[in-house]
Short mmCIF file of C-alpha atoms in Angstrom, two decimals:
data_model
loop_
_atom_site.label_atom_id
_atom_site.label_comp_id
_atom_site.label_asym_id
_atom_site.label_seq_id
_atom_site.Cartn_x
_atom_site.Cartn_y
_atom_site.Cartn_z
CA MET V 1 80.83 88.98 132.25
CA SER V 2 78.45 91.73 131.18
CA SER V 3 75.77 91.07 128.68
CA ILE V 4 77.59 92.99 126.09
CA GLN V 5 80.64 90.82 126.39
CA LYS V 6 78.38 87.76 126.04
CA ILE V 7 76.88 88.96 122.94
CA GLN V 8 80.27 89.66 121.66
CA GLU V 9 81.48 86.18 122.37
CA GLU V 10 78.50 84.79 120.50
CA ILE V 11 79.35 86.87 117.49
CA ILE V 12 82.99 85.61 117.62
CA ASP V 13 81.68 82.14 117.79
CA GLU V 14 79.37 82.67 114.83
CA PHE V 15 82.15 84.07 112.63
CA SER V 16 84.56 81.46 113.63
CA MET V 17 82.58 78.93 111.59
CA PHE V 18 83.45 80.53 108.30
CA ASP V 19 86.40 79.22 106.51
CA ASP V 20 87.09 82.24 104.32
CA TRP V 21 86.44 85.98 103.89
CA MET V 22 83.67 85.41 101.27
CA GLN V 23 81.52 83.44 103.65
CA ARG V 24 82.17 86.09 106.23
CA TYR V 25 81.17 88.77 103.77
CA GLU V 26 78.29 87.05 102.47
CA TYR V 27 77.00 86.59 106.11
CA MET V 28 77.64 90.29 106.96
CA ILE V 29 75.69 91.26 103.72
CA ASP V 30 72.77 88.95 104.86
CA LEU V 31 72.99 90.68 108.29
CA GLY V 32 72.90 94.11 106.53
CA LYS V 33 69.77 93.11 104.60
CA SER V 34 67.90 92.03 107.67
CA LEU V 35 68.84 94.99 109.80
CA PRO V 36 65.58 96.40 111.14
CA LEU V 37 64.95 99.65 109.34
CA ILE V 38 65.44 102.87 111.20
CA ASN V 39 62.36 104.91 111.12
CA GLU V 40 62.46 107.00 107.86
CA ALA V 41 61.71 110.17 109.99
CA TYR V 42 65.19 109.64 111.58
CA LYS V 43 66.89 109.41 108.19
CA THR V 44 67.50 113.02 107.95
CA ASP V 45 70.67 115.20 108.32
CA ASP V 46 70.17 115.61 111.94
CA TYR V 47 71.12 111.91 112.36
CA ILE V 48 73.49 111.53 109.75
CA ILE V 49 77.17 110.60 110.16
CA LYS V 50 78.98 111.54 107.03
CA GLY V 51 81.84 109.21 105.96
CA CYS V 52 83.42 110.34 102.75
CA GLN V 53 82.26 106.96 101.19
CA SER V 54 79.18 105.81 102.66
CA LYS V 55 76.47 107.60 104.93
CA VAL V 56 75.34 106.25 108.29
CA TRP V 57 72.19 107.36 110.18
CA VAL V 58 71.90 106.53 113.83
CA HIS V 59 68.96 107.04 116.18
CA ALA V 60 68.76 106.20 120.01
CA GLN V 61 66.19 106.19 122.67
CA MET V 62 65.84 105.37 126.25
CA GLU V 63 63.30 102.89 127.47
CA ASP V 64 63.59 101.24 130.97
CA ASN V 65 67.08 102.42 131.57
CA LYS V 66 68.33 100.79 128.39
CA ILE V 67 69.41 102.47 125.19
CA HIS V 68 67.69 101.34 121.97
CA PHE V 69 69.69 102.09 118.77
CA THR V 70 68.29 101.98 115.32
CA ALA V 71 70.56 102.68 112.22
CA ASP V 72 70.99 102.39 108.61
CA SER V 73 73.46 103.13 105.78
CA ASP V 74 73.42 103.34 101.87
CA ALA V 75 76.15 100.67 101.69
CA ILE V 76 75.25 97.12 102.43
CA ILE V 77 78.49 96.14 103.88
CA THR V 78 78.59 99.03 106.16
CA LYS V 79 75.00 98.17 107.11
CA GLY V 80 76.09 94.62 107.94
CA ILE V 81 78.69 95.72 110.44
CA ILE V 82 75.98 98.40 111.88
CA ALA V 83 73.67 95.19 112.34
CA ILE V 84 76.58 93.55 114.30
CA LEU V 85 77.33 96.71 116.39
CA ILE V 86 73.51 97.26 117.24
CA ARG V 87 73.13 93.48 118.20
CA ALA V 88 76.00 94.15 120.60
CA PHE V 89 75.03 97.67 121.97
CA SER V 90 71.17 98.00 121.58
CA GLY V 91 69.17 97.18 124.72
CA GLN V 92 72.10 97.78 127.13
CA SER V 93 72.57 100.22 129.84
CA PRO V 94 74.34 103.32 129.47
CA GLN V 95 77.06 102.36 131.74
CA ASP V 96 77.70 99.12 130.13
CA ILE V 97 77.95 100.81 126.67
CA ILE V 98 80.28 103.20 128.00
CA ASP V 99 82.47 100.50 129.47
CA ALA V 100 82.37 98.07 126.46
CA ASP V 101 85.13 97.90 123.81
CA THR V 102 84.91 96.99 120.11
CA ALA V 103 87.88 94.75 119.99
CA PHE V 104 85.66 91.79 119.03
CA ILE V 105 85.39 93.53 115.59
CA ASP V 106 89.16 92.51 115.10
CA GLU V 107 88.43 88.99 116.20
CA ILE V 108 85.90 88.49 113.58
CA GLY V 109 88.17 89.70 110.72
CA LEU V 110 86.63 93.04 110.07
CA LYS V 111 89.24 95.27 111.73
CA GLU V 112 89.87 96.99 108.27
CA HIS V 113 86.35 98.55 108.32
CA LEU V 114 86.84 100.39 111.66
CA SER V 115 90.16 101.77 110.57
CA PRO V 116 90.00 105.72 111.18
CA THR V 117 90.93 106.13 107.57
CA ARG V 118 88.25 104.01 106.00
CA ALA V 119 85.97 106.99 105.77
CA ASN V 120 82.74 104.66 105.84
CA GLY V 121 81.36 106.48 108.93
CA LEU V 122 81.51 103.32 111.23
CA VAL V 123 84.43 104.86 113.60
CA SER V 124 82.18 107.96 113.91
CA MET V 125 79.22 105.69 114.56
CA ILE V 126 80.88 104.04 117.51
CA LYS V 127 81.89 107.38 118.90
CA GLU V 128 78.22 108.49 118.50
CA ILE V 129 76.97 105.33 120.28
CA LYS V 130 79.26 106.14 123.24
CA LEU V 131 78.05 109.82 123.43
CA TYR V 132 74.54 108.76 123.48
CA ALA V 133 75.62 106.60 126.29
CA VAL V 134 77.31 109.32 128.13
CA ALA V 135 74.57 111.64 127.63
CA TYR V 136 71.76 109.24 129.01
CA GLN V 137 74.06 108.12 131.79
CA THR V 138 74.16 111.80 132.79
CA GLN V 139 70.33 111.75 132.90
CA LEU V 140 70.27 108.80 135.27
CA ASN V 141 72.69 110.29 137.75
CA MET Q 1 104.52 98.17 69.71
CA LEU Q 2 104.60 98.12 73.55
CA ASP Q 3 106.60 95.19 75.13
CA ILE Q 4 104.18 94.70 77.94
CA ASN Q 5 106.20 91.89 79.72
CA LYS Q 6 109.29 93.99 79.66
CA ILE Q 7 107.42 97.15 81.02
CA ARG Q 8 105.89 95.04 83.94
CA GLU Q 9 109.34 93.92 84.90
CA ASP Q 10 110.36 97.66 85.40
CA PHE Q 11 107.62 98.06 88.12
CA PRO Q 12 108.53 96.00 91.23
CA ILE Q 13 105.34 96.74 93.03
CA LEU Q 14 103.28 94.90 90.26
CA LYS Q 15 104.74 91.63 91.59
CA ARG Q 16 103.12 91.83 95.12
CA GLU Q 17 100.12 90.27 96.33
CA VAL Q 18 97.04 91.88 98.12
CA ASN Q 19 94.91 89.78 100.34
CA GLY Q 20 96.68 86.59 98.92
CA LYS Q 21 95.84 87.38 95.43
CA PRO Q 22 98.19 88.95 92.69
CA LEU Q 23 97.65 92.85 92.70
CA VAL Q 24 95.61 94.31 89.98
CA TYR Q 25 96.12 98.02 90.26
CA PHE Q 26 93.45 99.93 88.49
CA ASP Q 27 93.63 103.26 90.56
CA ASN Q 28 96.14 104.91 88.08
CA ALA Q 29 94.18 108.05 87.96
CA ALA Q 30 94.91 108.50 91.86
CA THR Q 31 98.80 107.70 91.50
CA SER Q 32 100.76 105.95 88.99
CA GLN Q 33 103.20 103.34 90.24
CA THR Q 34 106.99 103.84 90.14
CA PRO Q 35 109.41 102.29 87.86
CA GLN Q 36 112.66 100.85 89.19
CA VAL Q 37 114.75 103.83 87.45
CA VAL Q 38 112.87 106.36 89.37
CA ILE Q 39 113.37 104.43 92.65
CA ASP Q 40 117.10 104.01 91.99
CA ALA Q 41 117.36 107.66 91.16
CA ILE Q 42 115.87 108.48 94.78
CA VAL Q 43 118.41 106.01 96.19
CA ASP Q 44 121.29 107.36 94.30
CA TYR Q 45 120.49 110.96 95.20
CA TYR Q 46 120.66 110.13 98.79
CA SER Q 47 123.50 107.62 98.66
CA THR Q 48 125.90 109.71 96.75
CA TYR Q 49 125.11 113.49 96.20
CA ASN Q 50 122.59 114.90 98.69
CA ALA Q 51 123.29 118.54 99.31
CA ASN Q 52 121.37 121.67 99.43
CA ILE Q 53 121.41 123.49 96.23
CA HIS Q 54 122.03 126.94 94.59
CA ARG Q 55 124.29 128.22 97.36
CA GLY Q 56 126.89 125.69 98.14
CA VAL Q 57 130.49 126.15 96.73
CA HIS Q 58 131.38 122.44 97.36
CA SER Q 59 131.16 119.70 94.81
CA LEU Q 60 128.03 117.81 96.25
CA SER Q 61 126.01 121.00 96.23
CA GLN Q 62 127.08 121.77 92.63
CA GLU Q 63 126.10 118.10 91.50
CA ALA Q 64 122.94 118.20 93.18
CA THR Q 65 122.13 121.75 91.75
CA ASP Q 66 123.13 120.66 88.28
CA ALA Q 67 120.84 117.45 88.50
CA TYR Q 68 118.00 119.51 89.79
CA GLU Q 69 118.32 122.25 87.04
CA GLN Q 70 118.71 119.50 84.48
CA ALA Q 71 115.38 118.15 85.56
CA ARG Q 72 113.75 121.41 85.00
CA ILE Q 73 115.19 121.51 81.53
CA LYS Q 74 113.79 118.00 80.88
CA ILE Q 75 110.39 119.21 81.94
CA GLN Q 76 110.71 122.23 79.95
CA LYS Q 77 111.46 120.22 76.80
CA HIS Q 78 108.75 117.69 77.52
CA PHE Q 79 106.09 120.36 77.59
CA ASN Q 80 107.81 122.48 74.96
CA ALA Q 81 108.02 125.56 77.07
CA ALA Q 82 109.98 128.44 75.59
CA GLN Q 83 112.05 128.94 78.66
CA SER Q 84 113.45 126.64 81.59
CA TYR Q 85 112.51 129.43 84.10
CA GLU Q 86 108.90 129.22 83.10
CA ILE Q 87 108.91 125.77 85.01
CA ILE Q 88 108.19 126.07 88.67
CA PHE Q 89 108.55 123.36 90.99
CA THR Q 90 105.68 122.94 93.62
CA SER Q 91 104.60 120.23 95.80
CA GLY Q 92 101.66 119.14 93.60
CA THR Q 93 98.89 120.34 91.31
CA THR Q 94 96.88 121.73 94.28
CA HIS Q 95 100.01 123.82 95.30
CA SER Q 96 100.49 124.93 91.90
CA ILE Q 97 96.83 126.21 91.58
CA ASN Q 98 96.83 127.99 94.87
CA LEU Q 99 100.19 129.70 93.88
CA VAL Q 100 98.35 131.19 90.78
CA SER Q 101 95.04 131.91 92.49
CA SER Q 102 96.67 133.73 95.37
CA GLY Q 103 98.71 135.70 92.79
CA PHE Q 104 95.56 136.84 91.04
CA GLU Q 105 94.28 138.41 94.12
CA SER Q 106 95.99 141.66 93.08
CA LEU Q 107 95.04 141.36 89.54
CA ILE Q 108 91.19 140.65 89.93
CA ASN Q 109 88.65 143.28 90.86
CA GLN Q 110 85.03 143.44 91.97
CA GLY Q 111 82.73 142.91 88.91
CA ASP Q 112 85.27 140.68 86.99
CA GLU Q 113 84.26 137.34 86.18
CA VAL Q 114 86.04 133.91 86.67
CA LEU Q 115 84.85 130.93 84.62
CA LEU Q 116 85.51 127.37 85.65
CA SER Q 117 84.03 124.08 84.25
CA ALA Q 118 81.50 121.79 86.01
CA LEU Q 119 84.06 118.93 85.54
CA GLU Q 120 86.65 120.24 88.04
CA HIS Q 121 88.31 118.51 90.81
CA HIS Q 122 87.83 120.15 94.32
CA SER Q 123 91.30 121.35 94.03
CA ASN Q 124 90.35 123.46 91.10
CA ILE Q 125 87.33 124.86 92.59
CA VAL Q 126 88.00 125.96 96.16
CA PRO Q 127 91.04 128.01 95.44
CA TRP Q 128 88.90 130.21 93.02
CA GLN Q 129 86.05 130.33 95.36
CA MET Q 130 88.38 131.72 97.81
CA LEU Q 131 89.77 134.27 95.32
CA CYS Q 132 86.32 135.40 94.43
CA GLU Q 133 85.35 135.64 98.09
CA LYS Q 134 88.36 137.79 98.70
CA THR Q 135 88.11 140.09 95.54
CA GLY Q 136 84.42 140.33 94.91
CA ALA Q 137 84.84 138.65 91.50
CA THR Q 138 81.92 136.42 90.39
CA LEU Q 139 82.63 132.81 89.75
CA LYS Q 140 80.53 131.37 86.83
CA VAL Q 141 80.41 127.59 85.73
CA ILE Q 142 80.55 126.19 82.22
CA PRO Q 143 77.89 123.42 82.33
CA MET Q 144 78.29 119.77 81.25
CA THR Q 145 76.19 117.55 79.13
CA GLN Q 146 74.76 114.09 80.01
CA SER Q 147 77.84 112.41 78.24
CA GLY Q 148 80.15 114.22 80.48
CA GLU Q 149 81.39 116.74 77.97
CA LEU Q 150 81.54 120.48 78.36
CA ASP Q 151 78.74 122.43 76.76
CA MET Q 152 80.80 124.50 74.44
CA ALA Q 153 78.06 126.60 73.07
CA ALA Q 154 77.27 127.71 76.81
CA PHE Q 155 80.87 128.42 77.22
CA ALA Q 156 81.24 130.67 74.18
CA LYS Q 157 78.24 132.66 75.67
CA ALA Q 158 79.61 132.86 78.99
CA VAL Q 159 82.83 134.48 77.82
CA THR Q 160 82.52 138.00 77.99
CA PRO Q 161 84.72 141.24 78.24
CA LYS Q 162 84.34 140.93 82.16
CA THR Q 163 86.01 137.42 81.80
CA LYS Q 164 89.38 137.70 83.41
CA LEU Q 165 90.31 134.08 84.09
CA VAL Q 166 89.19 130.62 82.81
CA PHE Q 167 90.07 127.26 84.60
CA VAL Q 168 89.48 123.95 82.92
CA ASN Q 169 91.08 120.64 83.33
CA HIS Q 170 92.51 119.05 80.34
CA VAL Q 171 90.87 115.74 81.37
CA SER Q 172 88.24 115.05 83.95
CA ASN Q 173 89.49 112.95 86.85
CA ALA Q 174 86.12 111.46 87.45
CA LEU Q 175 85.01 110.67 83.94
CA GLY Q 176 88.20 110.80 81.73
CA THR Q 177 86.72 113.32 79.45
CA VAL Q 178 89.29 115.07 77.27
CA ASN Q 179 88.31 118.71 77.11
CA ASP Q 180 88.85 120.82 73.83
CA ILE Q 181 91.30 123.14 75.63
CA LYS Q 182 92.74 124.63 72.55
CA THR Q 183 89.24 126.14 71.59
CA ILE Q 184 88.75 127.21 75.11
CA ILE Q 185 92.11 128.88 75.29
CA ALA Q 186 91.58 130.68 71.80
CA LYS Q 187 88.04 131.97 73.01
CA ALA Q 188 89.30 133.19 76.44
CA HIS Q 189 92.23 135.02 74.67
CA SER Q 190 89.81 136.68 72.33
CA VAL Q 191 88.63 138.75 75.34
CA GLY Q 192 92.04 139.04 77.02
CA ALA Q 193 91.39 136.54 79.89
CA ALA Q 194 94.08 134.27 81.12
CA VAL Q 195 93.68 130.42 81.06
CA LEU Q 196 94.95 127.88 83.66
CA ILE Q 197 94.74 124.14 82.59
CA ASP Q 198 94.69 121.47 85.17
CA GLY Q 199 96.83 118.70 83.48
CA ALA Q 200 96.93 116.31 86.49
CA GLN Q 201 94.81 113.75 84.65
CA ALA Q 202 96.13 114.49 81.14
CA THR Q 203 99.80 114.27 81.53
CA PRO Q 204 99.89 110.54 82.23
CA HIS Q 205 98.40 109.98 78.77
CA ILE Q 206 99.07 113.04 76.56
CA LYS Q 207 102.31 115.05 75.90
CA PRO Q 208 100.87 118.68 75.83
CA ASP Q 209 102.73 121.30 73.91
CA VAL Q 210 102.17 124.55 75.98
CA GLN Q 211 103.43 126.87 73.11
CA ALA Q 212 101.06 125.34 70.41
CA LEU Q 213 98.37 125.58 72.89
CA ASP Q 214 99.23 129.08 73.73
CA VAL Q 215 98.13 128.32 77.34
CA ASP Q 216 98.97 130.75 80.00
CA PHE Q 217 99.25 128.21 83.03
CA TYR Q 218 99.47 124.49 82.86
CA VAL Q 219 99.89 122.55 86.03
CA CYS Q 220 100.32 118.83 87.00
CA SER Q 221 101.66 116.36 89.49
CA ALA Q 222 104.74 114.20 89.24
CA HIS Q 223 103.27 111.24 91.14
CA LYS Q 224 100.88 110.38 88.29
CA ILE Q 225 103.64 110.52 85.69
CA CYS Q 226 105.84 107.59 87.14
CA GLY Q 227 107.63 110.28 89.42
CA PRO Q 228 107.39 110.59 93.24
CA THR Q 229 104.77 112.21 95.53
CA GLY Q 230 105.14 115.69 96.77
CA VAL Q 231 106.27 117.22 93.42
CA GLY Q 232 104.26 119.43 91.24
CA ILE Q 233 104.84 121.21 88.12
CA LEU Q 234 103.65 124.73 87.22
CA TYR Q 235 104.22 126.08 83.74
CA GLY Q 236 103.55 129.64 83.27
CA LYS Q 237 104.16 132.04 80.54
CA GLN Q 238 106.85 134.46 81.44
CA GLU Q 239 104.60 137.56 80.97
CA TRP Q 240 102.15 136.14 83.45
CA LEU Q 241 104.74 134.84 85.97
CA ASP Q 242 106.46 138.39 85.91
CA LYS Q 243 103.00 139.92 86.76
CA LEU Q 244 102.25 137.49 89.75
CA PRO Q 245 103.72 138.59 93.07
CA PRO Q 246 105.84 135.89 95.17
CA TYR Q 247 103.75 133.24 96.92
CA GLN Q 248 105.71 132.64 99.78
CA GLY Q 249 108.72 134.61 101.37
CA GLY Q 250 111.97 132.74 102.49
CA GLY Q 251 115.35 131.91 101.53
CA GLU Q 252 115.99 131.06 97.70
CA MET Q 253 113.39 133.65 96.49
CA ILE Q 254 115.33 136.80 97.30
CA GLU Q 255 118.01 138.76 95.63
CA THR Q 256 118.90 141.03 98.46
CA VAL Q 257 117.51 141.49 101.99
CA THR Q 258 117.79 144.45 104.42
CA PHE Q 259 115.35 145.33 106.97
CA GLU Q 260 114.09 148.30 104.98
CA LYS Q 261 113.67 146.44 101.59
CA THR Q 262 113.88 143.16 100.04
CA THR Q 263 114.26 142.71 96.26
CA TYR Q 264 113.07 139.38 94.81
CA ALA Q 265 114.81 136.90 92.81
CA GLY Q 266 114.04 136.39 89.21
CA LEU Q 267 112.13 133.26 87.68
CA PRO Q 268 111.84 130.61 88.71
CA HIS Q 269 113.27 131.43 92.03
CA LYS Q 270 110.77 133.88 92.87
CA PHE Q 271 108.21 131.13 93.47
CA GLU Q 272 110.53 128.60 95.00
CA ALA Q 273 111.18 129.89 98.53
CA GLY Q 274 112.90 127.56 101.02
CA THR Q 275 114.80 124.26 100.22
CA PRO Q 276 112.87 122.47 97.53
CA ASN Q 277 112.17 118.66 97.16
CA ILE Q 278 115.47 118.41 95.39
CA CYS Q 279 115.51 114.55 95.20
CA GLY Q 280 111.91 114.63 94.00
CA GLY Q 281 112.42 117.14 91.41
CA ILE Q 282 115.35 114.99 89.97
CA ALA Q 283 113.35 111.91 90.21
CA THR Q 284 110.53 113.69 88.14
CA GLY Q 285 112.92 114.22 85.33
CA VAL Q 286 113.76 110.51 85.43
CA GLY Q 287 110.13 109.49 85.46
CA LEU Q 288 109.44 111.56 82.31
CA ASP Q 289 112.50 110.17 80.53
CA TYR Q 290 111.14 106.74 81.34
CA MET Q 291 107.61 107.50 79.92
CA ASN Q 292 109.15 109.16 76.96
CA SER Q 293 111.48 106.23 76.11
CA ILE Q 294 108.33 104.30 75.69
CA GLY Q 295 106.62 107.16 73.93
CA PHE Q 296 103.43 108.92 74.38
CA ASP Q 297 101.91 107.89 71.25
CA THR Q 298 102.60 104.12 71.88
CA ILE Q 299 101.21 104.52 75.41
CA ALA Q 300 98.03 106.33 74.12
CA THR Q 301 97.56 103.45 71.57
CA TYR Q 302 97.90 100.78 74.03
CA GLU Q 303 95.67 102.58 76.71
CA ASN Q 304 92.96 102.95 74.22
CA GLU Q 305 93.04 99.25 73.38
CA LEU Q 306 92.69 98.67 77.30
CA LEU Q 307 89.78 101.16 77.37
CA THR Q 308 88.14 99.68 74.49
CA TYR Q 309 88.51 96.00 75.68
CA ALA Q 310 87.41 96.95 79.34
CA THR Q 311 84.24 99.15 78.13
CA GLU Q 312 83.08 96.27 75.85
CA LYS Q 313 83.41 93.76 78.62
CA LEU Q 314 81.87 95.91 81.20
CA ILE Q 315 78.74 97.06 79.29
CA ALA Q 316 77.77 93.36 78.80
CA ILE Q 317 77.30 93.22 82.65
CA ASP Q 318 73.53 93.61 83.42
CA GLY Q 319 72.68 96.93 85.15
CA LEU Q 320 76.09 98.36 84.62
CA LYS Q 321 76.01 102.15 83.66
CA ILE Q 322 79.15 104.01 82.60
CA TYR Q 323 79.37 107.82 83.42
CA GLY Q 324 81.49 109.61 81.04
CA THR Q 325 80.79 108.60 77.45
CA SER Q 326 82.51 111.49 75.49
CA LYS Q 327 84.17 110.80 72.26
CA GLU Q 328 87.55 111.82 73.46
CA LYS Q 329 88.32 110.17 76.71
CA THR Q 330 91.38 108.82 78.45
CA ALA Q 331 91.50 105.17 79.84
CA VAL Q 332 89.23 105.86 82.84
CA ILE Q 333 85.84 104.25 83.28
CA SER Q 334 83.58 105.51 86.01
CA PHE Q 335 80.45 103.21 86.55
CA ASN Q 336 77.77 101.90 88.96
CA VAL Q 337 76.10 98.57 88.82
CA GLY Q 338 72.16 98.77 89.53
CA GLU Q 339 71.49 100.26 92.96
CA ILE Q 340 74.82 98.55 94.56
CA HIS Q 341 76.80 101.13 96.47
CA PRO Q 342 80.26 101.93 95.03
CA TYR Q 343 81.87 101.37 98.36
CA ASP Q 344 80.55 97.90 98.54
CA ILE Q 345 81.80 96.94 95.22
CA GLY Q 346 85.24 98.48 96.05
CA THR Q 347 85.45 96.60 99.29
CA ILE Q 348 84.73 93.10 97.53
CA LEU Q 349 87.28 93.85 94.83
CA ASP Q 350 90.04 94.80 97.29
CA LYS Q 351 89.48 91.41 98.91
CA LEU Q 352 90.18 90.07 95.46
CA GLY Q 353 93.30 91.98 95.06
CA ILE Q 354 91.83 94.55 92.65
CA ALA Q 355 92.62 98.00 93.49
CA VAL Q 356 89.95 100.58 92.24
CA ARG Q 357 88.72 104.07 93.43
CA THR Q 358 85.11 104.28 94.85
CA GLY Q 359 83.42 107.51 96.09
CA HIS Q 360 82.89 111.03 94.65
CA HIS Q 361 86.56 111.39 93.41
CA CYS Q 362 86.84 114.84 94.93
CA ALA Q 363 84.29 116.10 92.19
CA GLN Q 364 81.07 116.28 94.10
CA PRO Q 365 79.36 118.61 91.58
CA ILE Q 366 79.60 115.90 88.95
CA MET Q 367 78.14 113.30 91.30
CA ASP Q 368 75.34 115.81 92.05
CA PHE Q 369 74.77 116.31 88.30
CA TYR Q 370 74.25 112.51 87.81
CA LYS Q 371 72.44 112.35 91.16
CA ILE Q 372 74.43 109.42 92.54
CA PRO Q 373 76.53 109.19 95.70
CA GLY Q 374 79.67 108.18 93.64
CA THR Q 375 81.06 105.52 91.17
CA VAL Q 376 83.49 102.94 90.89
CA ARG Q 377 86.38 104.25 88.82
CA ALA Q 378 88.74 101.93 87.10
CA SER Q 379 91.74 103.59 85.62
CA PHE Q 380 94.28 102.00 83.30
CA SER Q 381 97.97 102.53 82.71
CA PHE Q 382 100.38 101.46 80.09
CA TYR Q 383 101.68 98.83 82.30
CA ASN Q 384 98.13 97.05 82.78
CA THR Q 385 97.10 94.08 80.68
CA MET Q 386 94.07 92.66 79.13
CA GLU Q 387 94.36 89.47 81.46
CA GLU Q 388 94.07 91.87 84.43
CA ILE Q 389 90.88 93.44 82.83
CA ASP Q 390 89.64 89.72 82.74
CA ILE Q 391 90.32 89.16 86.44
CA PHE Q 392 88.68 92.62 87.14
CA VAL Q 393 85.46 91.75 85.21
CA ALA Q 394 85.23 88.28 86.83
CA GLY Q 395 85.90 89.93 90.16
CA LEU Q 396 83.20 92.55 89.58
CA GLU Q 397 80.68 89.79 88.40
CA LYS Q 398 81.44 87.88 91.67
CA ALA Q 399 80.96 91.13 93.75
CA VAL Q 400 77.65 91.89 91.93
CA LEU Q 401 76.40 88.49 92.60
CA MET Q 402 77.42 88.64 96.46
CA LEU Q 403 75.80 92.21 96.72
CA SER Q 404 72.57 91.84 94.83
#
C-alpha cells in the first residue's frame, strides 16, 4: 500500500465516526479553517483555478523529490476539501501522485463536491495537482 | 384570494424530498416548476397527435398545426400584441435576443450608439457587444445606483440622436428590480431608437401589455412561466420584424426556392426555420392558461406578501445584507451574511432540502459594482408558502452558525 493510500484509509476511518452529514460538514469546515495558508504571494491570478462559484489557488514546489502543495479557496467548504486533498497528496512523490485516485472522496460522502458540474474549482484542482506531478516527474526522468 | 393548498396539489415535484427533507424550492427565478396540466399536455401531444406541422395534408398534421397556432394566439392575447404573427417562437430568451441583435447588423453603422443597462444578464450583454464589434457602433451603459435601480437622470442624458438601440431588462434577475420601462421606451422613441425589453424575469410576475408599452421587442422564456424548457418568445412590432433579415435559412421559412433565388415566407415563418419545438410551443400556451386562471394580480399580491414576510425575517439575522432594495421589486432576495461565501451557504441549505441559487447569477457587472463574489438568491413563486420561508430562515440560521 502506498503512503497516499494509507492516508486515504485514515481519512475514511475518521469520517466513518460521524453519524450524519452535519457532523461531517462541521469537521470539514474545521479542517478548512485550520488549512495552512498559502503564501499570499501565490494568491494571484497566475495560481488561480476559476470555478464559476468559488475560487481556488494552488501552489506546488519540489523538495527532496517530493511535491509540497499549498492552496486556498474563498469558500470554506471548498477549503475543507482542499485540506483533505492536500493531506493526501502533499509531501508525496510525483509518481505516487500520478498513480493515485480520488475514490476515497466518494467514500467519505463528499462525492457531490467533485462532480464536474459543481463549478467550485475542485475538479480542476485535482487536475492541476496531477499536472504538477507529471511535470515534476518529467524533471526527475 | 389564492388557494395555496389547491395550487400546491397542481405541482407534483413539490411533493418530493431532497437529502431526506421535504423540498423547499426557492430557485424560481432560474426556472419555474411545471404544473400537471402542462405535463399532461406534453404527454397528450406525443400520445395522440405528434406530427410535423404547416405542411402535412393528413389529420394529425392538421391537429398539431392548429394546436401550435392556437398557442401563438394565446401568447398574442396574453401580451396584447396587435397580430399573432408578431409572436415568434424561439428556443429561449437568449435565442430571441440573438435573433434581434444579428438582424440589426445590417441596420447599425459605425458611429451609432447602443445603450444597455448596468443591470443586464450576460445574455443581454454579450450579443450586443458582438454586434458593436462587427458594426463599429459604440456600447454605452446606463449606470445603476446603490439600491439597484437604474440612474434615470444619467439615462436621459445618454440618449442622443446617435442612439439607435436601447436594451433593458424589465426585471433584474440578480436583484429583482422592476425597471421603469415605460419611461425608457418613450425617451428612446423620442430620438427614433428601437427598444428591446428582456422580460425573462418579469413575465412570471407581471402581465405586460406590449401595445400600451409601445415596446419594439419583448422577449422571454417559457420555462420561467410554468412552461417547458427550450421554448422562448419573441414579440416584435411588425414594422421592425419586416426590417430584420431572416436569422437562419432552412425549411419553413421560405416561399419559393430555386438555385438562382429564394423568396422568404412572411411573418412569423421568416424567423422560424426548420421544424420547431411543436410540443413545447403548445405546452407554453397551456402554462400561460394555467397562470391566467389564477390571475396575475392575485399572483403579484401573494408573492408580494411572501417577499415582505421573508425580507422582515431575513433582515433580523445578524450581519445579513440584502442587495437590491428598489421600491419596485419582484419576489427575489439577493443577500450575503457577513463574510460567509454564498457557495458555502448554498451547500448547507441544499443539505437541508432548500434550493437557492448562489454565485454571480450571470450578472458579473452587478457583482463588480457591489464588490462581492456573488450572492445567495432566494426567489419565490405563487406556489411557495410562509411555512417554507420559516424553514428557509431556520436553515439559514443553522448554516450561518456552522460557517461562522
